């Protein structure tokens, strides 16, 4: 096992322990508020992953370097995993706090659409056999999908929504007590590291797969 | 304070399982490719 995977796994365990046992409960929401420490970082990582898909895809369309396509493919898959976590933890948090598992407001609906777009992206990877055509079509879809991200971030300002506004990623200082903020920042770092570990492993698989295909094996 | 620990435990368990399953899927795919490479030598 690669050292990066070991470090990322240890960091996830440490973050869980800190969030569960060494971070105070929030008075209004109770224990359910702790879902925040896995939900918000997963959303951040998903947006970063899809943003990197768009950058790598645009560069691929320009330079036609297969390494960029493999990077985009790998980042999209990891991004879908993190978006899945967002889509599962959001309703589990929403039920005790909002009184409903789901509401069709702008933030939730746009995130669901983003998830479907990149699930479609992965399906497209599977159904197009011609490697160059697959890379080209997926690059276009990868760029178009990422255009949703700014709208998702701004949706809580632009529309009436149950989803709270950002409490860290905003122009003013974060509105969290220090102990909670430290846990949140640790979680951001940990899940970003986990993304890098996933990306490295997935990129290695794509590289080996393409090498074997090129050798006719 | 509201008593809603069940949601929090469920969320953490599902998150851990989701990431673990993806890590296992990566490991299995890497192992399958390695086996394919060795069998075609």
Short mmCIF file of C-alpha atoms in Angstrom, two decimals:
data_model
loop_
_atom_site.label_atom_id
_atom_site.label_comp_id
_atom_site.label_asym_id
_atom_site.label_seq_id
_atom_site.Cartn_x
_atom_site.Cartn_y
_atom_site.Cartn_z
CA UNK A 1 0.00 0.00 0.00
CA UNK A 2 1.26 3.48 -0.90
CA UNK A 3 2.38 5.67 2.02
CA UNK A 4 -0.06 8.42 0.99
CA UNK A 5 -3.02 6.06 1.43
CA UNK A 6 -1.76 5.07 4.90
CA UNK A 7 -1.32 8.72 5.95
CA UNK A 8 -4.77 9.65 4.56
CA UNK A 9 -6.40 6.70 6.35
CA UNK A 10 -4.73 7.65 9.65
CA UNK A 11 -5.81 11.27 9.18
CA UNK A 12 -9.44 10.20 8.62
CA UNK A 13 -9.36 8.16 11.85
CA UNK A 14 -7.80 11.10 13.76
CA UNK A 15 -10.42 13.50 12.37
CA UNK A 16 -13.27 11.17 13.34
CA UNK A 17 -11.85 10.83 16.88
CA UNK A 18 -11.42 14.60 17.22
CA UNK A 19 -14.92 15.33 15.87
CA UNK A 20 -16.63 12.65 17.97
CA UNK A 21 -14.82 12.91 21.30
CA UNK A 22 -12.96 16.25 21.48
CA UNK A 23 -15.35 18.73 19.86
CA UNK A 24 -18.20 20.26 21.90
CA UNK A 25 -21.85 19.76 21.05
CA UNK A 26 -23.72 22.68 19.54
CA UNK A 27 -26.53 23.75 21.88
CA UNK A 28 -29.37 24.26 19.34
CA UNK A 29 -28.81 21.28 17.02
CA UNK A 30 -27.29 18.77 19.44
CA UNK A 31 -25.19 15.86 18.19
CA UNK A 32 -26.59 16.08 14.63
CA UNK A 33 -24.52 19.26 14.11
CA UNK A 34 -21.39 17.08 14.10
CA UNK A 35 -22.44 15.80 10.68
CA UNK A 36 -21.12 19.19 9.54
CA UNK A 37 -17.52 17.93 9.94
CA UNK A 38 -17.98 15.27 7.28
CA UNK A 39 -20.59 17.00 5.09
CA UNK A 40 -18.97 20.40 4.41
CA UNK A 41 -15.44 19.04 3.68
CA UNK A 42 -16.92 16.43 1.30
CA UNK A 43 -18.70 19.24 -0.56
CA UNK A 44 -15.47 21.26 -0.73
CA UNK A 45 -13.50 18.30 -2.06
CA UNK A 46 -16.21 17.42 -4.60
CA UNK A 47 -16.23 20.97 -5.98
CA UNK A 48 -12.42 21.04 -6.09
CA UNK A 49 -12.35 17.64 -7.84
CA UNK A 50 -14.85 18.72 -10.50
CA UNK A 51 -13.08 22.07 -10.90
CA UNK A 52 -9.85 20.18 -11.59
CA UNK A 53 -11.74 17.95 -14.07
CA UNK A 54 -12.69 21.10 -15.96
CA UNK A 55 -9.13 22.49 -15.93
CA UNK A 56 -7.58 19.18 -17.02
CA UNK A 57 -10.29 18.71 -19.68
CA UNK A 58 -9.74 22.18 -21.15
CA UNK A 59 -5.99 21.54 -21.23
CA UNK A 60 -6.63 18.15 -22.85
CA UNK A 61 -8.70 19.71 -25.63
CA UNK A 62 -5.84 22.11 -26.25
CA UNK A 63 -2.78 19.88 -25.84
CA UNK A 64 -4.26 16.39 -26.55
CA UNK A 65 -2.07 14.92 -23.81
CA UNK A 66 -3.58 11.62 -22.59
CA UNK A 67 -2.20 12.18 -19.10
CA UNK A 68 -4.61 15.12 -18.74
CA UNK A 69 -7.53 12.93 -19.81
CA UNK A 70 -6.53 10.26 -17.30
CA UNK A 71 -6.28 12.93 -14.60
CA UNK A 72 -9.77 14.24 -15.46
CA UNK A 73 -11.21 10.71 -15.45
CA UNK A 74 -9.65 9.97 -12.07
CA UNK A 75 -10.68 13.26 -10.48
CA UNK A 76 -14.26 12.87 -11.75
CA UNK A 77 -14.58 9.44 -10.18
CA UNK A 78 -13.23 10.65 -6.83
CA UNK A 79 -15.50 13.69 -7.06
CA UNK A 80 -18.54 11.46 -7.52
CA UNK A 81 -17.58 9.53 -4.37
CA UNK A 82 -17.34 12.75 -2.34
CA UNK A 83 -20.61 14.07 -3.84
CA UNK A 84 -22.25 10.78 -2.85
CA UNK A 85 -21.17 11.46 0.73
CA UNK A 86 -22.64 14.98 0.47
CA UNK A 87 -25.92 13.62 -0.90
CA UNK A 88 -26.19 11.02 1.88
CA UNK A 89 -25.09 13.11 4.87
CA UNK A 90 -27.13 16.19 3.86
CA UNK A 91 -30.54 14.51 4.26
CA UNK A 92 -29.41 12.69 7.44
CA UNK A 93 -28.53 16.11 8.91
CA UNK A 94 -31.61 17.80 7.44
CA UNK A 95 -34.13 15.39 8.99
CA UNK A 96 -33.50 16.28 12.67
CA UNK A 97 -32.66 19.95 12.02
CA UNK A 98 -35.09 21.01 9.26
CA UNK A 99 -37.71 18.33 9.91
CA UNK A 100 -37.41 16.93 6.39
CA UNK A 101 -35.02 14.62 4.55
CA UNK A 102 -35.18 16.64 1.33
CA UNK A 103 -36.50 19.85 -0.12
CA UNK A 104 -36.35 20.95 -3.75
CA UNK A 105 -34.56 24.22 -3.09
CA UNK A 106 -31.81 25.65 -5.26
CA UNK A 107 -28.75 24.43 -3.33
CA UNK A 108 -29.94 20.83 -2.94
CA UNK A 109 -31.41 20.51 -6.42
CA UNK A 110 -28.33 21.95 -8.17
CA UNK A 111 -26.05 19.65 -6.19
CA UNK A 112 -28.23 16.69 -7.20
CA UNK A 113 -27.95 17.77 -10.85
CA UNK A 114 -24.16 18.09 -10.49
CA UNK A 115 -24.04 14.53 -9.11
CA UNK A 116 -26.11 13.24 -12.05
CA UNK A 117 -23.92 15.08 -14.59
CA UNK A 118 -20.73 13.42 -13.32
CA UNK A 119 -22.43 10.04 -12.92
CA UNK A 120 -23.35 10.50 -16.59
CA UNK A 121 -19.73 11.43 -17.27
CA UNK A 122 -18.57 8.10 -15.80
CA UNK A 123 -21.22 6.20 -17.76
CA UNK A 124 -20.07 7.97 -20.95
CA UNK A 125 -16.53 6.77 -20.20
CA UNK A 126 -17.86 3.23 -20.15
CA UNK A 127 -19.97 3.29 -23.30
CA UNK A 128 -17.66 5.01 -25.84
CA UNK A 129 -15.03 2.53 -26.97
CA UNK A 130 -12.96 4.82 -29.18
CA UNK A 131 -10.41 6.26 -26.73
CA UNK A 132 -9.93 9.63 -28.46
CA UNK A 133 -13.67 10.21 -28.93
CA UNK A 134 -14.31 9.19 -25.31
CA UNK A 135 -11.70 11.69 -24.09
CA UNK A 136 -13.07 14.50 -26.30
CA UNK A 137 -16.76 14.05 -25.38
CA UNK A 138 -15.96 13.63 -21.69
CA UNK A 139 -13.75 16.72 -21.72
CA UNK A 140 -16.68 18.80 -23.01
CA UNK A 141 -19.07 17.32 -20.44
CA UNK A 142 -16.49 17.75 -17.67
CA UNK A 143 -16.14 21.45 -18.47
CA UNK A 144 -19.90 22.06 -18.78
CA UNK A 145 -20.63 20.23 -15.51
CA UNK A 146 -18.16 22.33 -13.53
CA UNK A 147 -19.94 25.51 -14.66
CA UNK A 148 -22.64 24.63 -12.13
CA UNK A 149 -20.26 24.95 -9.18
CA UNK A 150 -20.29 28.77 -8.84
CA UNK A 151 -24.10 28.73 -9.05
CA UNK A 152 -24.26 26.08 -6.31
CA UNK A 153 -22.00 28.17 -4.07
CA UNK A 154 -23.98 31.36 -4.71
CA UNK A 155 -27.43 29.69 -4.66
CA UNK A 156 -27.89 30.38 -0.94
CA UNK A 157 -27.49 34.11 -1.65
CA UNK A 158 -29.51 34.19 -4.88
CA UNK A 159 -32.55 32.12 -3.80
CA UNK A 160 -34.68 31.50 -0.71
CA UNK A 161 -33.37 28.22 0.64
CA UNK A 162 -33.38 26.11 3.81
CA UNK A 163 -29.66 25.49 3.40
CA UNK A 164 -27.56 27.78 5.62
CA UNK A 165 -25.12 30.29 4.14
CA UNK A 166 -21.37 29.53 4.35
CA UNK A 167 -19.92 30.07 7.81
CA UNK A 168 -16.27 29.62 6.80
CA UNK A 169 -15.95 30.27 3.06
CA UNK A 170 -17.20 33.85 3.13
CA UNK A 171 -15.59 37.31 3.03
CA UNK A 172 -15.99 37.88 6.80
CA UNK A 173 -14.23 35.92 9.56
CA UNK A 174 -15.59 32.39 10.21
CA UNK A 175 -18.53 32.39 12.65
CA UNK A 176 -17.56 29.27 14.62
CA UNK A 177 -16.09 28.83 18.11
CA UNK A 178 -12.37 27.98 18.01
CA UNK A 179 -12.71 24.30 19.01
CA UNK A 180 -15.24 23.70 16.25
CA UNK A 181 -13.24 25.70 13.72
CA UNK A 182 -10.08 23.68 14.40
CA UNK A 183 -12.02 20.42 13.88
CA UNK A 184 -13.54 21.75 10.68
CA UNK A 185 -10.17 22.90 9.29
CA UNK A 186 -8.63 19.55 10.23
CA UNK A 187 -11.47 17.83 8.37
CA UNK A 188 -10.93 20.03 5.31
CA UNK A 189 -7.24 19.07 5.29
CA UNK A 190 -7.91 15.39 5.93
CA UNK A 191 -10.51 14.92 3.22
CA UNK A 192 -8.42 16.89 0.74
CA UNK A 193 -5.56 14.49 1.52
CA UNK A 194 -7.94 11.54 1.08
CA UNK A 195 -8.92 12.94 -2.32
CA UNK A 196 -5.25 13.15 -3.33
CA UNK A 197 -4.71 9.54 -2.21
CA UNK A 198 -7.77 8.37 -4.18
CA UNK A 199 -6.67 10.40 -7.20
CA UNK A 200 -3.16 8.95 -7.15
CA UNK A 201 -4.43 5.38 -6.90
CA UNK A 202 -7.09 5.89 -9.62
CA UNK A 203 -4.60 7.63 -11.93
CA UNK A 204 -2.17 4.70 -11.54
CA UNK A 205 -4.98 2.30 -12.54
CA UNK A 206 -5.85 4.38 -15.62
CA UNK A 207 -2.20 4.58 -16.64
CA UNK A 208 -1.67 0.83 -16.30
CA UNK A 209 -4.95 0.08 -18.13
CA UNK A 210 -3.96 2.30 -21.08
CA UNK A 211 -0.45 0.83 -21.18
CA UNK A 212 -1.80 -2.73 -21.31
CA UNK A 213 -4.31 -1.73 -24.01
CA UNK A 214 -1.55 -0.09 -26.07
CA UNK A 215 0.52 -3.28 -25.80
CA UNK A 216 -2.54 -5.32 -26.90
CA UNK A 217 -2.73 -7.22 -23.61
CA UNK B 1 -30.52 20.05 23.84
CA UNK B 2 -32.21 17.82 21.20
CA UNK B 3 -31.53 14.09 21.44
CA UNK B 4 -30.54 13.13 17.89
CA UNK B 5 -27.36 11.08 18.29
CA UNK B 6 -28.75 8.34 16.05
CA UNK B 7 -28.55 10.54 12.94
CA UNK B 8 -24.98 11.54 13.76
CA UNK B 9 -23.80 7.97 14.34
CA UNK B 10 -25.55 6.80 11.17
CA UNK B 11 -23.94 9.59 9.12
CA UNK B 12 -20.42 8.85 10.40
CA UNK B 13 -20.86 5.11 9.84
CA UNK B 14 -22.11 5.62 6.28
CA UNK B 15 -19.27 8.05 5.49
CA UNK B 16 -16.65 5.59 6.80
CA UNK B 17 -18.19 2.71 4.84
CA UNK B 18 -18.46 4.76 1.62
CA UNK B 19 -14.80 5.81 1.66
CA UNK B 20 -13.69 2.31 2.69
CA UNK B 21 -15.68 0.69 -0.13
CA UNK B 22 -14.15 3.04 -2.69
CA UNK B 23 -10.65 2.34 -1.35
CA UNK B 24 -11.33 -1.41 -1.62
CA UNK B 25 -12.65 -0.97 -5.18
CA UNK B 26 -9.43 0.86 -6.16
CA UNK B 27 -7.31 -1.86 -4.55
CA UNK B 28 -9.24 -4.63 -6.33
CA UNK B 29 -8.99 -2.93 -9.72
CA UNK B 30 -5.25 -2.39 -9.29
CA UNK B 31 -4.82 -6.03 -8.30
CA UNK B 32 -6.88 -7.25 -11.29
CA UNK B 33 -4.74 -5.19 -13.69
CA UNK B 34 -1.56 -6.55 -12.13
CA UNK B 35 -2.88 -10.11 -12.53
CA UNK B 36 -3.80 -9.40 -16.17
CA UNK B 37 -0.32 -8.08 -16.84
CA UNK B 38 1.35 -11.10 -15.24
CA UNK B 39 -0.89 -13.62 -17.00
CA UNK B 40 -0.14 -12.12 -20.43
CA UNK B 41 3.64 -12.27 -20.03
#
